[in-house]
PDB file of C-alpha atoms and ligand atoms in Angstrom:
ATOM      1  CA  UNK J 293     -96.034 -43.631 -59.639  1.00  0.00           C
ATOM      2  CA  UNK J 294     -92.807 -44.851 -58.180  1.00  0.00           C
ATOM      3  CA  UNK J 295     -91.857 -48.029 -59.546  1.00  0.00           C
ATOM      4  CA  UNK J 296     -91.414 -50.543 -57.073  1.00  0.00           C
ATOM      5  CA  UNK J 297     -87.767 -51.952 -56.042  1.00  0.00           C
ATOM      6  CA  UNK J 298     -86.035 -52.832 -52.960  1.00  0.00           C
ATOM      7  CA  UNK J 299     -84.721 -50.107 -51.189  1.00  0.00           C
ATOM      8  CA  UNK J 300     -80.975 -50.057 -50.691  1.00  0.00           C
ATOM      9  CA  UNK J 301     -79.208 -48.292 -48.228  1.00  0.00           C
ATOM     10  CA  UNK J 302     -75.565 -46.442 -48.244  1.00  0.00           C
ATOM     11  CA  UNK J 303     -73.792 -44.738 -45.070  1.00  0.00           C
ATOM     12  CA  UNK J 304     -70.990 -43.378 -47.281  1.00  0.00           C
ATOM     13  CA  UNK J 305     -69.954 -40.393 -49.728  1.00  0.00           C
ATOM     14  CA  UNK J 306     -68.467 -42.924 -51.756  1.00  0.00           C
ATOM     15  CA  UNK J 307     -71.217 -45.844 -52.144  1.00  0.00           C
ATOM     16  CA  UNK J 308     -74.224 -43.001 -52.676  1.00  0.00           C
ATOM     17  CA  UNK J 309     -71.771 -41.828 -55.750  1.00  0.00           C
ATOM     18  CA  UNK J 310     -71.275 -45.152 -57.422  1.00  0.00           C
ATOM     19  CA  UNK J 311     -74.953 -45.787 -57.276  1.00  0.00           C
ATOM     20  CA  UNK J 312     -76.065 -42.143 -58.626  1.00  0.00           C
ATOM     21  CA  UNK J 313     -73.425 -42.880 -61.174  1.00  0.00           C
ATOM     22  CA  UNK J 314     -74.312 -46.099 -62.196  1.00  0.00           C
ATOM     23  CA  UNK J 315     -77.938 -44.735 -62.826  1.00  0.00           C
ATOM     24  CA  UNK J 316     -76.897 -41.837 -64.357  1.00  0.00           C
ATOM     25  CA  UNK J 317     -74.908 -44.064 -67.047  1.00  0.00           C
ATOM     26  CA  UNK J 318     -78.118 -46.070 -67.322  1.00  0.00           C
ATOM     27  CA  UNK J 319     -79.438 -41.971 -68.281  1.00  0.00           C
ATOM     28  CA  UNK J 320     -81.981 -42.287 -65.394  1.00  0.00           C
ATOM     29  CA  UNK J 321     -82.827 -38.546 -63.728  1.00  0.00           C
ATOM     30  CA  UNK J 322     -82.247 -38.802 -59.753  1.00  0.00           C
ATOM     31  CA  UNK J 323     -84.346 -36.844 -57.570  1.00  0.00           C
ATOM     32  CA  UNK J 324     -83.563 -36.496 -53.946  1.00  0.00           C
ATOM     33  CA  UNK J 325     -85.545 -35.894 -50.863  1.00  0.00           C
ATOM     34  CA  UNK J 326     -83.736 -34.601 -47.422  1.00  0.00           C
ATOM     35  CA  UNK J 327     -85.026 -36.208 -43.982  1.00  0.00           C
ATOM     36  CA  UNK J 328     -84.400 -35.978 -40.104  1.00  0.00           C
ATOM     37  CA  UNK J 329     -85.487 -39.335 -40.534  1.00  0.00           C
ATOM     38  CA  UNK J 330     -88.927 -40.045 -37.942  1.00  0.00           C
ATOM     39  CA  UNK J 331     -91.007 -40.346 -41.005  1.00  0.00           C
ATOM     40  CA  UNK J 332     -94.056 -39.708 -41.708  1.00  0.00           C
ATOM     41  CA  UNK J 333     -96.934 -38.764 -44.292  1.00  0.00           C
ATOM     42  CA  UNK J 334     -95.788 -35.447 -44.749  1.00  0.00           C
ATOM     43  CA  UNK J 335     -92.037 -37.108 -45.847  1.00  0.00           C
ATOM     44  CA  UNK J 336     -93.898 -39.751 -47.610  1.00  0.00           C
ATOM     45  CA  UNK J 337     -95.511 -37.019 -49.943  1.00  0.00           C
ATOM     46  CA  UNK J 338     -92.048 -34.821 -50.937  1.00  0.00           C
ATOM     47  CA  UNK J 339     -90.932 -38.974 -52.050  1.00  0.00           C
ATOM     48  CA  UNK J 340     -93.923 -39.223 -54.004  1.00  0.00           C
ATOM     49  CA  UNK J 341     -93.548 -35.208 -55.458  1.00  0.00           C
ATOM     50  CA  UNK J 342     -89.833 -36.316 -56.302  1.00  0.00           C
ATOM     51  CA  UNK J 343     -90.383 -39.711 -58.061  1.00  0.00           C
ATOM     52  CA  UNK J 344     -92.935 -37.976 -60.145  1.00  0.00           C
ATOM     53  CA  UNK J 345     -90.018 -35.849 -61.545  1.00  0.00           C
ATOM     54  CA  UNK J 346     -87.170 -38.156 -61.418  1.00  0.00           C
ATOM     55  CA  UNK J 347     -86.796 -41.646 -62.211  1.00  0.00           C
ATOM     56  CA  UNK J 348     -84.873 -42.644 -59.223  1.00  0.00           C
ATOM     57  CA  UNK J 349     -85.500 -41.210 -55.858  1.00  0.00           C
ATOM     58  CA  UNK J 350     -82.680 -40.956 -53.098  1.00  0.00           C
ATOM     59  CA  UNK J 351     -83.773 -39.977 -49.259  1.00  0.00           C
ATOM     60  CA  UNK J 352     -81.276 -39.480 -46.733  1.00  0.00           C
ATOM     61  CA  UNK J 353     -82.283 -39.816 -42.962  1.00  0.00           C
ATOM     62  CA  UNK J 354     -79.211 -37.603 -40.745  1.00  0.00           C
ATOM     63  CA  UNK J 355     -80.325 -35.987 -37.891  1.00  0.00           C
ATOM     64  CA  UNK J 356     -77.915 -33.173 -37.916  1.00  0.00           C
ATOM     65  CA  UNK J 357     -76.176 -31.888 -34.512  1.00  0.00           C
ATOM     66  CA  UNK J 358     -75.293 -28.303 -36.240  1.00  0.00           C
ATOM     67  CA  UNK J 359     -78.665 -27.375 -36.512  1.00  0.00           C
ATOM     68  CA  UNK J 360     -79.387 -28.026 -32.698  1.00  0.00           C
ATOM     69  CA  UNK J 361     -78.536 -25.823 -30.049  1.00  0.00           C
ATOM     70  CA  UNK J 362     -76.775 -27.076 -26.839  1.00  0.00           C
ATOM     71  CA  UNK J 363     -80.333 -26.988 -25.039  1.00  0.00           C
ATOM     72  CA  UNK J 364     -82.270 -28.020 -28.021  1.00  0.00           C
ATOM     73  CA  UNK J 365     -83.822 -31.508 -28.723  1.00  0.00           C
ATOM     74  CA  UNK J 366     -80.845 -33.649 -30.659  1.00  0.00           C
ATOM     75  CA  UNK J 367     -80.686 -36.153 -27.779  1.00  0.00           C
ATOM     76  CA  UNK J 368     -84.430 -37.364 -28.042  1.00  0.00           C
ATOM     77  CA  UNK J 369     -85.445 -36.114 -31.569  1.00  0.00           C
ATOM     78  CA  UNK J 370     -87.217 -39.501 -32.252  1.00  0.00           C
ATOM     79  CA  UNK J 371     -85.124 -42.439 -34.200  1.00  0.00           C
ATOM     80  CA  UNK J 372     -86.319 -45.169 -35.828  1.00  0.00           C
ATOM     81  CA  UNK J 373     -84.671 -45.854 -39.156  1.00  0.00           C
ATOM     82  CA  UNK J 374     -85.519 -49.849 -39.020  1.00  0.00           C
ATOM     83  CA  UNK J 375     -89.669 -48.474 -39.681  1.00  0.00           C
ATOM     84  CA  UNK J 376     -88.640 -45.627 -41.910  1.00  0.00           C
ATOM     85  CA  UNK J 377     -87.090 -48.422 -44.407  1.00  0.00           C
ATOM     86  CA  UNK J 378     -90.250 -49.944 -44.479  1.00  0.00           C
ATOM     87  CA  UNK J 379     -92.095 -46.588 -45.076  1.00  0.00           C
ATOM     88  CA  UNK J 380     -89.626 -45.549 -48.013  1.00  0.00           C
ATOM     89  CA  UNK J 381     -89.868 -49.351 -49.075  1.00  0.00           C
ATOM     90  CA  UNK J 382     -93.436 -48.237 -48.963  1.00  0.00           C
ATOM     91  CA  UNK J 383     -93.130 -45.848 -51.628  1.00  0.00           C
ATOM     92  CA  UNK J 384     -90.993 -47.217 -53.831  1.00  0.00           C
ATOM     93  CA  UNK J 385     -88.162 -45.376 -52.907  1.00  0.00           C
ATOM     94  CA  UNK J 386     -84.648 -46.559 -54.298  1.00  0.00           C
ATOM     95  CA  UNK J 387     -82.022 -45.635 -52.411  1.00  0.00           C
ATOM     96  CA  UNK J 388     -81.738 -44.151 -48.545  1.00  0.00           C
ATOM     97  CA  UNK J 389     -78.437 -42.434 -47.838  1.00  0.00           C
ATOM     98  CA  UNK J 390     -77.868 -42.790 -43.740  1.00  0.00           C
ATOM     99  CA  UNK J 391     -74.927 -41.082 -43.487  1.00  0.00           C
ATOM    100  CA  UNK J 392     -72.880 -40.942 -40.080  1.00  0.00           C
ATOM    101  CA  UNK J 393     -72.025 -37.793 -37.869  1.00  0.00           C
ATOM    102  CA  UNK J 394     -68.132 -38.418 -38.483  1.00  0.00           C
ATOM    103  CA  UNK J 395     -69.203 -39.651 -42.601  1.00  0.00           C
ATOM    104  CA  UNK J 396     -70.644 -36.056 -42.551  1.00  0.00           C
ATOM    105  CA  UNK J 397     -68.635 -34.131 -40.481  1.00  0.00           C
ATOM    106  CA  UNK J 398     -64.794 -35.673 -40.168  1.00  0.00           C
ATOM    107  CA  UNK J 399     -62.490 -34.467 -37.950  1.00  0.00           C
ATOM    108  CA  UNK J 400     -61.033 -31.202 -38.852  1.00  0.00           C
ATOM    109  CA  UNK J 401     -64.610 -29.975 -40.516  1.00  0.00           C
ATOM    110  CA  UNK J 402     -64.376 -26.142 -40.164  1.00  0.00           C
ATOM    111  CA  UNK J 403     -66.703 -24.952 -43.293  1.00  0.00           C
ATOM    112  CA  UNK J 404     -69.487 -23.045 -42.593  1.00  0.00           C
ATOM    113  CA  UNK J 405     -72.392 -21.444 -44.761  1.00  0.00           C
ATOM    114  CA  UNK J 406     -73.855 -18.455 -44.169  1.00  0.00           C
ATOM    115  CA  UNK J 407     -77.357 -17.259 -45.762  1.00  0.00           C
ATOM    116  CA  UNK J 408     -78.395 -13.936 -45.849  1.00  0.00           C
ATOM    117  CA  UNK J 409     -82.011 -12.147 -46.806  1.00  0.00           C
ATOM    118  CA  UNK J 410     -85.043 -14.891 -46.097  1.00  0.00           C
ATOM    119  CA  UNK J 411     -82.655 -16.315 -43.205  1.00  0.00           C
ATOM    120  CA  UNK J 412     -82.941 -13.096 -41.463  1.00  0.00           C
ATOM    121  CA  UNK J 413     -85.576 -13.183 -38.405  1.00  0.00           C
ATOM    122  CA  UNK J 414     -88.252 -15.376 -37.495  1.00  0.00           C
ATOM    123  CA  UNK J 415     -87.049 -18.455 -36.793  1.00  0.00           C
ATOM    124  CA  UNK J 416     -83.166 -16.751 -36.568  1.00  0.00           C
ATOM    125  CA  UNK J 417     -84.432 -14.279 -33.535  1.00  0.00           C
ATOM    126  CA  UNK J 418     -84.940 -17.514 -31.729  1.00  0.00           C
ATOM    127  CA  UNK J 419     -83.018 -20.311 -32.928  1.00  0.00           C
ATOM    128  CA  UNK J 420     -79.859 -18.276 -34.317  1.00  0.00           C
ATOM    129  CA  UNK J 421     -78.174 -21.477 -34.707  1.00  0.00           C
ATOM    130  CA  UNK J 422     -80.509 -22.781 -36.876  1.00  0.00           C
ATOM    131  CA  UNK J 423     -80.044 -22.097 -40.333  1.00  0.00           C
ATOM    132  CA  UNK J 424     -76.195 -21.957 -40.368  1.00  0.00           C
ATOM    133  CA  UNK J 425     -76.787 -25.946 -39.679  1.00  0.00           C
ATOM    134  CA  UNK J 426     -79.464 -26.149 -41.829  1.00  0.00           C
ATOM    135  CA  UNK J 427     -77.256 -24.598 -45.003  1.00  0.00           C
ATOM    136  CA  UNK J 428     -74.643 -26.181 -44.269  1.00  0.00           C
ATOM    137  CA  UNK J 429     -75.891 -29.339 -44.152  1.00  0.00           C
ATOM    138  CA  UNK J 430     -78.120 -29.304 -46.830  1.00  0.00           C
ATOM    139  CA  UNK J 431     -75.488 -27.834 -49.373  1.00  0.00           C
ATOM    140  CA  UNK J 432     -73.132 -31.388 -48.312  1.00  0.00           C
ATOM    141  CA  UNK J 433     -75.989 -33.409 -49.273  1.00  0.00           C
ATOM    142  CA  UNK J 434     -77.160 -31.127 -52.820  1.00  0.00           C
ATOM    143  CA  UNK J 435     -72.933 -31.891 -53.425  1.00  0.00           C
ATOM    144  CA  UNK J 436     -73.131 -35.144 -52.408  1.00  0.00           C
ATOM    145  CA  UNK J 437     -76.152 -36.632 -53.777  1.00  0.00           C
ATOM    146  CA  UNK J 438     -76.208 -34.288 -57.325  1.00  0.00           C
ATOM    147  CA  UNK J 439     -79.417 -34.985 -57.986  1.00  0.00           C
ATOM    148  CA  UNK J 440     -81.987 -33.113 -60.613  1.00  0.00           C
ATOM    149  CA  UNK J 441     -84.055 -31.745 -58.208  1.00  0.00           C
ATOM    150  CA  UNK J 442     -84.401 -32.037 -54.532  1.00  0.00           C
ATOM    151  CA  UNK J 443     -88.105 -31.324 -52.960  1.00  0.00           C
ATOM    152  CA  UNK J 444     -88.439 -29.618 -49.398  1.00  0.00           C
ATOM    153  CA  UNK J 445     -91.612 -29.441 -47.662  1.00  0.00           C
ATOM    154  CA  UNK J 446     -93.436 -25.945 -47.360  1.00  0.00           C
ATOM    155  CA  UNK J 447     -93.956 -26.707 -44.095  1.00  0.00           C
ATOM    156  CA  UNK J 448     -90.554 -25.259 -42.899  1.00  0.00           C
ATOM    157  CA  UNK J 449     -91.596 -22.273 -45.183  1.00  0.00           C
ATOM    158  CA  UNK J 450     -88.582 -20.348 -44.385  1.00  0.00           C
ATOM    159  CA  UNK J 451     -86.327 -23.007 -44.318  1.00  0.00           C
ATOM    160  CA  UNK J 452     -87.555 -23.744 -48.092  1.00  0.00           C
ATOM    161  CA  UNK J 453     -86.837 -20.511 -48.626  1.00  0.00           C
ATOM    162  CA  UNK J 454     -83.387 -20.389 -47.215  1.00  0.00           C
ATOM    163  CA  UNK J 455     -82.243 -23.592 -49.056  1.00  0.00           C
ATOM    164  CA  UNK J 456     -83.617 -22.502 -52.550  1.00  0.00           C
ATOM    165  CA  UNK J 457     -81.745 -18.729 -52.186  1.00  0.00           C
ATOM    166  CA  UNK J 458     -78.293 -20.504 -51.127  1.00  0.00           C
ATOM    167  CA  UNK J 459     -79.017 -23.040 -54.167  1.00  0.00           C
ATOM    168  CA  UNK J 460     -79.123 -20.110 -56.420  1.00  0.00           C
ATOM    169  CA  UNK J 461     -76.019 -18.059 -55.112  1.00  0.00           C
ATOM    170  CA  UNK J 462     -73.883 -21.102 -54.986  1.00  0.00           C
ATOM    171  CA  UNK J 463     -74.664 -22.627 -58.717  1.00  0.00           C
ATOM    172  CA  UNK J 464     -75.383 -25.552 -57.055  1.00  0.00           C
ATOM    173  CA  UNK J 465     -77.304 -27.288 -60.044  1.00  0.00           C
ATOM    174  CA  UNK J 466     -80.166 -29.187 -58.014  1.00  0.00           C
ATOM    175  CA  UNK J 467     -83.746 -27.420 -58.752  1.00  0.00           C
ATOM    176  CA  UNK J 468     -84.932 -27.037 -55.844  1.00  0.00           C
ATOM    177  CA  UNK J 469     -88.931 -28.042 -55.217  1.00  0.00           C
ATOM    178  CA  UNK J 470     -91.352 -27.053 -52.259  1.00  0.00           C
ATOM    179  CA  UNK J 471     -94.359 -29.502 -51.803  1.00  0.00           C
ATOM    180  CA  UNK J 472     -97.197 -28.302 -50.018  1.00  0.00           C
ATOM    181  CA  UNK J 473     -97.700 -29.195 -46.617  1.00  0.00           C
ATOM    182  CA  UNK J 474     -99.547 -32.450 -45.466  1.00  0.00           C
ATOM    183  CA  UNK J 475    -102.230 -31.819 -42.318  1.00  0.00           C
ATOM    184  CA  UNK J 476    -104.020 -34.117 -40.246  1.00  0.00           C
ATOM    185  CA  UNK J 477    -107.970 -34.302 -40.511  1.00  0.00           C
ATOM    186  CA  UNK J 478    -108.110 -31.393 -38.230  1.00  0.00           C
ATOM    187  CA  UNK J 479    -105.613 -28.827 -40.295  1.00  0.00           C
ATOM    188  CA  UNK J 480    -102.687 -29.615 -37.534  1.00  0.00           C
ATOM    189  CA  UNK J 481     -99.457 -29.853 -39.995  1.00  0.00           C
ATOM    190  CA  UNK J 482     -97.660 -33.379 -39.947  1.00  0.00           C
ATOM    191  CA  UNK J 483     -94.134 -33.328 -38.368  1.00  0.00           C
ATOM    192  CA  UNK J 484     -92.191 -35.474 -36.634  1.00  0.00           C
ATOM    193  CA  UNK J 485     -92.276 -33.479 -33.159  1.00  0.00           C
ATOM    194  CA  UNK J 486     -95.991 -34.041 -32.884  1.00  0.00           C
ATOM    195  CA  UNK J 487     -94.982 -37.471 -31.848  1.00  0.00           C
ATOM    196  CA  UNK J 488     -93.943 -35.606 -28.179  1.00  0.00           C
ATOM    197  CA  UNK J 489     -97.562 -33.831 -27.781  1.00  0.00           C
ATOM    198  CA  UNK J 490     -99.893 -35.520 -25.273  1.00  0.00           C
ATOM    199  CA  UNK J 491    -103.874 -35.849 -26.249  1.00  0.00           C
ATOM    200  CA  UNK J 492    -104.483 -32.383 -24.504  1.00  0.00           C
ATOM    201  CA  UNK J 493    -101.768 -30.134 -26.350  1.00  0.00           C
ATOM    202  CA  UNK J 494    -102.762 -32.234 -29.398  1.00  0.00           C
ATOM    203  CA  UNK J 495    -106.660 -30.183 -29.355  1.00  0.00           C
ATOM    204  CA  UNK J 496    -104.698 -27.041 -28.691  1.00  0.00           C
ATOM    205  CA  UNK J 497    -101.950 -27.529 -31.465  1.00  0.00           C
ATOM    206  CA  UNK J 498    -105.093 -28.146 -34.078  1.00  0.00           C
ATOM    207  CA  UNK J 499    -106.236 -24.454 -33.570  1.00  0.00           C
ATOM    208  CA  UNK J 500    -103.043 -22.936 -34.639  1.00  0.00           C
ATOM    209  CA  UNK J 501    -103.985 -23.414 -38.273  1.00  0.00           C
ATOM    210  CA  UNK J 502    -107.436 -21.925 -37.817  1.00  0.00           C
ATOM    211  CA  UNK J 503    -105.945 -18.625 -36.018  1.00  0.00           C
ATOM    212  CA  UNK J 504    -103.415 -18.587 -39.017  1.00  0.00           C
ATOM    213  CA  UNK J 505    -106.309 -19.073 -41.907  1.00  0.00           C
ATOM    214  CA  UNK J 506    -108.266 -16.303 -40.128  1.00  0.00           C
ATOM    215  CA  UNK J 507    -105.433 -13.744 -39.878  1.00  0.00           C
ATOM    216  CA  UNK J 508    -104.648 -14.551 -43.266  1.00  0.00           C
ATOM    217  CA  UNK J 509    -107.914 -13.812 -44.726  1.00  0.00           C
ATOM    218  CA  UNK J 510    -108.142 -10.041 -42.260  1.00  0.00           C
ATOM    219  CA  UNK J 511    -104.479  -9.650 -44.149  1.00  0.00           C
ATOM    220  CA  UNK J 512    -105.862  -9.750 -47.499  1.00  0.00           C
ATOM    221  CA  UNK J 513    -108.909  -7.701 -46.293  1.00  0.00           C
ATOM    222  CA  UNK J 514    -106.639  -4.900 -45.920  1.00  0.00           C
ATOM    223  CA  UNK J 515    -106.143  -5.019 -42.124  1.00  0.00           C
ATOM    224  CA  UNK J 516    -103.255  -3.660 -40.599  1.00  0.00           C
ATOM    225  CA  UNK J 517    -100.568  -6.205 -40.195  1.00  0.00           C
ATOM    226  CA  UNK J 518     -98.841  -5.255 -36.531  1.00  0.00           C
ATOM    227  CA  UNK J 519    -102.201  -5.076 -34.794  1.00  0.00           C
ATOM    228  CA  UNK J 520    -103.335  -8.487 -36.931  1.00  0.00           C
ATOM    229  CA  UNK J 521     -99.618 -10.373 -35.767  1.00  0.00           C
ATOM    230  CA  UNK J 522    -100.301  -8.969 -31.862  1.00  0.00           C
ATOM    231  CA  UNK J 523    -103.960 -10.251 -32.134  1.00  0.00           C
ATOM    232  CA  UNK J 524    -103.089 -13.858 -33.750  1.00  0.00           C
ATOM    233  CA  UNK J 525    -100.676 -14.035 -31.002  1.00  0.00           C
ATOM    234  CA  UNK J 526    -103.370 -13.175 -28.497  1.00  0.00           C
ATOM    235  CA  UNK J 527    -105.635 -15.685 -29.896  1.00  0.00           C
ATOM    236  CA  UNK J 528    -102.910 -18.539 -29.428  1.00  0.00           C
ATOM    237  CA  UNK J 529    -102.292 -18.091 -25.924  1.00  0.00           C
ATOM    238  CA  UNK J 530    -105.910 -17.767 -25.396  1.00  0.00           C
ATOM    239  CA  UNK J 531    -106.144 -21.307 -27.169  1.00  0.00           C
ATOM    240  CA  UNK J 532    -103.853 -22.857 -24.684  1.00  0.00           C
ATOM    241  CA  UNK J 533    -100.856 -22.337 -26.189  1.00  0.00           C
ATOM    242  CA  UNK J 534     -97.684 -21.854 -23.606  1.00  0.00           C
ATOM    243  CA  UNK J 535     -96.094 -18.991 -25.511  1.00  0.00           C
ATOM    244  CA  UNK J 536     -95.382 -17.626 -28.808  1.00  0.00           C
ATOM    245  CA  UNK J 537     -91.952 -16.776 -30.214  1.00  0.00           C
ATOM    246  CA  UNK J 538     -93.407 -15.040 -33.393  1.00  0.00           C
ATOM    247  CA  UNK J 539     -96.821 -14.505 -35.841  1.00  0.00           C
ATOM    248  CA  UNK J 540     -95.839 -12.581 -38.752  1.00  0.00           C
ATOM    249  CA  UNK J 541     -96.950 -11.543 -42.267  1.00  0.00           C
ATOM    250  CA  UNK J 542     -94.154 -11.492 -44.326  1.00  0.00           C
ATOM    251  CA  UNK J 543     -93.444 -11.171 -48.714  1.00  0.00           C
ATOM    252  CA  UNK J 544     -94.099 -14.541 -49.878  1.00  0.00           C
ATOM    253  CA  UNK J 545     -90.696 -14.956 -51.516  1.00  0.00           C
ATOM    254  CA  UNK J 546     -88.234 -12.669 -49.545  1.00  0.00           C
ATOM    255  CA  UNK J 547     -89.770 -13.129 -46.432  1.00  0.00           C
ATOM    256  CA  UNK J 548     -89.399  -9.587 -45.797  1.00  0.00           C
ATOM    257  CA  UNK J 549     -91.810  -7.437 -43.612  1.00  0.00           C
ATOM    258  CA  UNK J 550     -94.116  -5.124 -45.657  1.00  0.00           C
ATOM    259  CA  UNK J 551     -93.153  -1.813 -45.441  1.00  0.00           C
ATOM    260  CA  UNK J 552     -96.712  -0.392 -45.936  1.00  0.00           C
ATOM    261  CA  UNK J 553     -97.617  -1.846 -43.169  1.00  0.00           C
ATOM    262  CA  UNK J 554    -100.265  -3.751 -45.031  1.00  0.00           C
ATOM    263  CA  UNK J 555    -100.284  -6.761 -47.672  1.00  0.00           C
ATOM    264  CA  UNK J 556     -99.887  -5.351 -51.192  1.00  0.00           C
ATOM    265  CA  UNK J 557     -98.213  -8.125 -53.201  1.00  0.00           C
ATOM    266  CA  UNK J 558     -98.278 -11.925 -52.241  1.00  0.00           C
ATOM    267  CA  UNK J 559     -97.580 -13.243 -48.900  1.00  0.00           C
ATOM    268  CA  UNK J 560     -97.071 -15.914 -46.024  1.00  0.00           C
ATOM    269  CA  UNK J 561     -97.978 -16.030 -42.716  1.00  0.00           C
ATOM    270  CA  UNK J 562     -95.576 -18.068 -40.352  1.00  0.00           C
ATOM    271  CA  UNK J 563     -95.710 -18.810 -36.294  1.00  0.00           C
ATOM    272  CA  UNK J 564     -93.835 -20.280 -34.063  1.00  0.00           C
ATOM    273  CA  UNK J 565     -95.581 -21.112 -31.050  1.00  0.00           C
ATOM    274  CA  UNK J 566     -94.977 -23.655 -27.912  1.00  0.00           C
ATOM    275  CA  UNK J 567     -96.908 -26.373 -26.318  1.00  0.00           C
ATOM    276  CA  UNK J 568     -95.607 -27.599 -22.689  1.00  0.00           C
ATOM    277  CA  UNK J 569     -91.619 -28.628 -24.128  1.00  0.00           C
ATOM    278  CA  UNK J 570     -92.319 -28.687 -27.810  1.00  0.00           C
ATOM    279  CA  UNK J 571     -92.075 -26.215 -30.521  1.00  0.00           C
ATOM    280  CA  UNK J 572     -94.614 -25.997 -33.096  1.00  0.00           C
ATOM    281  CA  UNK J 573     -94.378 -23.934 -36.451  1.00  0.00           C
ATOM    282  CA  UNK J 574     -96.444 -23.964 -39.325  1.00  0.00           C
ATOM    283  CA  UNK J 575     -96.944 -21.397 -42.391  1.00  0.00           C
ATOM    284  CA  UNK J 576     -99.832 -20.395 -45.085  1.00  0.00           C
ATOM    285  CA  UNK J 577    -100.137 -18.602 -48.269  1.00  0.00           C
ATOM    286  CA  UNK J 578    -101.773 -15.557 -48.075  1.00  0.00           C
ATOM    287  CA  UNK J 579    -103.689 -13.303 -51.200  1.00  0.00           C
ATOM    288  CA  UNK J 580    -102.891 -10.435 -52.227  1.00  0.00           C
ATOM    289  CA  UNK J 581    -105.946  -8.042 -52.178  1.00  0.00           C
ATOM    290  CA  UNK J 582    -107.479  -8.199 -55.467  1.00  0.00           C
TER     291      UNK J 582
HETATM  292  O1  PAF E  38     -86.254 -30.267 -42.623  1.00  0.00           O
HETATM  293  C1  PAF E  38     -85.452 -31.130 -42.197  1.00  0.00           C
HETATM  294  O2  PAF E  38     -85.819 -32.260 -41.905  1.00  0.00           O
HETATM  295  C2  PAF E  38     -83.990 -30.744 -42.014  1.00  0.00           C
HETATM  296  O3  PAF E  38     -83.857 -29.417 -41.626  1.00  0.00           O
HETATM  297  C3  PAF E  38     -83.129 -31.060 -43.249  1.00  0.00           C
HETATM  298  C4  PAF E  38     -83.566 -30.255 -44.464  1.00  0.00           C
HETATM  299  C5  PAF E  38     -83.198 -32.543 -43.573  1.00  0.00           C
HETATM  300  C6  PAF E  38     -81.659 -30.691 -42.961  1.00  0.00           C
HETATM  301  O4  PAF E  38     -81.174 -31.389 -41.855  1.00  0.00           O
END
């Protein structure tokens, strides 16, 4: 349980290092917790996952322009910091770090970070952008904050998977945590963009993680995985769904396609799929055949 404290906030490099410090001469462990800010339960649980490892949580709320594309969603990606410091107030959580675009990315910024292996297809065959942002982004704040361990959500699977492989090959010291995703009563996974769905796309986003749990389970049957991906995708358009960018079946830790052509070790299944203007994704493990 987080113990309970008021929540202070720092938009600089320089104050968030003189309060880690500070605790760390106090020998408190930090853990940390990386937001888009728009909070919500799902956020709420990777706070309460990191305070049960750390003794003094950090979140940071930046919506980050690298990781949008010219046409993407930067402009309206929802803000409202004054009732996420009442939700992370909510949870005990010490610190927020609400850093500015020219705190994080001064004039003259030309550093870039480039991940190989699980950033490789899916979302990069559609949002090529993405995780070039994403990395570089997420390796200021690792360097920045310094925490003991940072938890992601397993929602953005890949993304998780990304961060923890560029953790690794740059020695950055942070252990790196997924959390397991939080879903609504109806399976539909909690993110911040299902604020733009309207009551009708809401039914038809709720069947995505039904289509997913069913391929899943013909996946560890046996079944052959391209005709299983083409039929999933089938099923979502059928469902109401505007179009899909991808279904796929993919190693659970590479995110590499299986070259059998069926599951034989442990595995995820990931989609990206669109409703009207909004982009949905959302991931599940899937068995190996025993
Ligand atoms: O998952 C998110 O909210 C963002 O991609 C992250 C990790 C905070 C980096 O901007």
């Amino acid at each position: 349980m987080i113990e309970a404290a008021p929540l202070a906030i720092v938009r600089t490099v320089a104050a968030l290092r003189e309060q880690v410090s500070a605790w760390r001469r106090q020998g408190f462990t930090v853990g940390f917790v990386p937001t888009m800010g728009a909070l919500h339960e799902g956020h709420l649980s990777l706070l309460r996952e990191a305070a049960r490892r750390a003794d003094r949580v950090v979140a940071s709320i930046f919506v980050n322009p690298t990781q949008f594309a010219a046409h993407e969603d930067l402009g309206s990606y929802p803000r409202q910091e004054a009732r996420d410091v009442e939700l992370l107030s909510s949870v005990g959580c010490h610190l927020l770090y609400a850093p500015t675009a020219a705190e994080m990315y001064p004039d003259g910024f030309v550093t870039g970070v480039s991940v190989g292996g699980p950033a490789v297809g899916l979302e990069s065959e559609f949002r090529p952008h993405f995780f070039a942002g994403v990395a570089v982004v997420v390796a200021k704040l690792l360097n920045q904050v310094q925490g003991d361990v940072a938890v992601f959500g397993e929602k953005d699977y890949q993304q998780l998977m990304v961060v923890r492989r560029m953790a690794r090959d740059l020695d950055i010291p942070t252990q790196i945590v997924g959390a397991p995703t939080e879903r609504d009563g109806h399976g539909l996974a909690l993110s911040s963009r299902n604020a733009y769905l309207d009551a009708a796309e809401l039914d038809v986003a709720r069947r995505l993680n039904g289509v997913l749990a069913e391929v899943g389970a013909r996946a560890t049957a046996g079944g052959p995985l391209a005709e299983l991906e083409r039929r999933a995708a089938e099923d979502l358009l059928s469902a109401g769904f505007a179009s899909v960018d991808y279904v796929a079946v993919r190693g659970a830790d590479d995110l590499a396609p299986f070259a059998s052509g069926i599951v034989d070790a442990p595995a995820r299944i990931l989609a990206a799929a669109w409703l009207g203007k909004t982009r949905l994704i959302d991931n599940m493990a899937v068995a190996a055949p025993s």
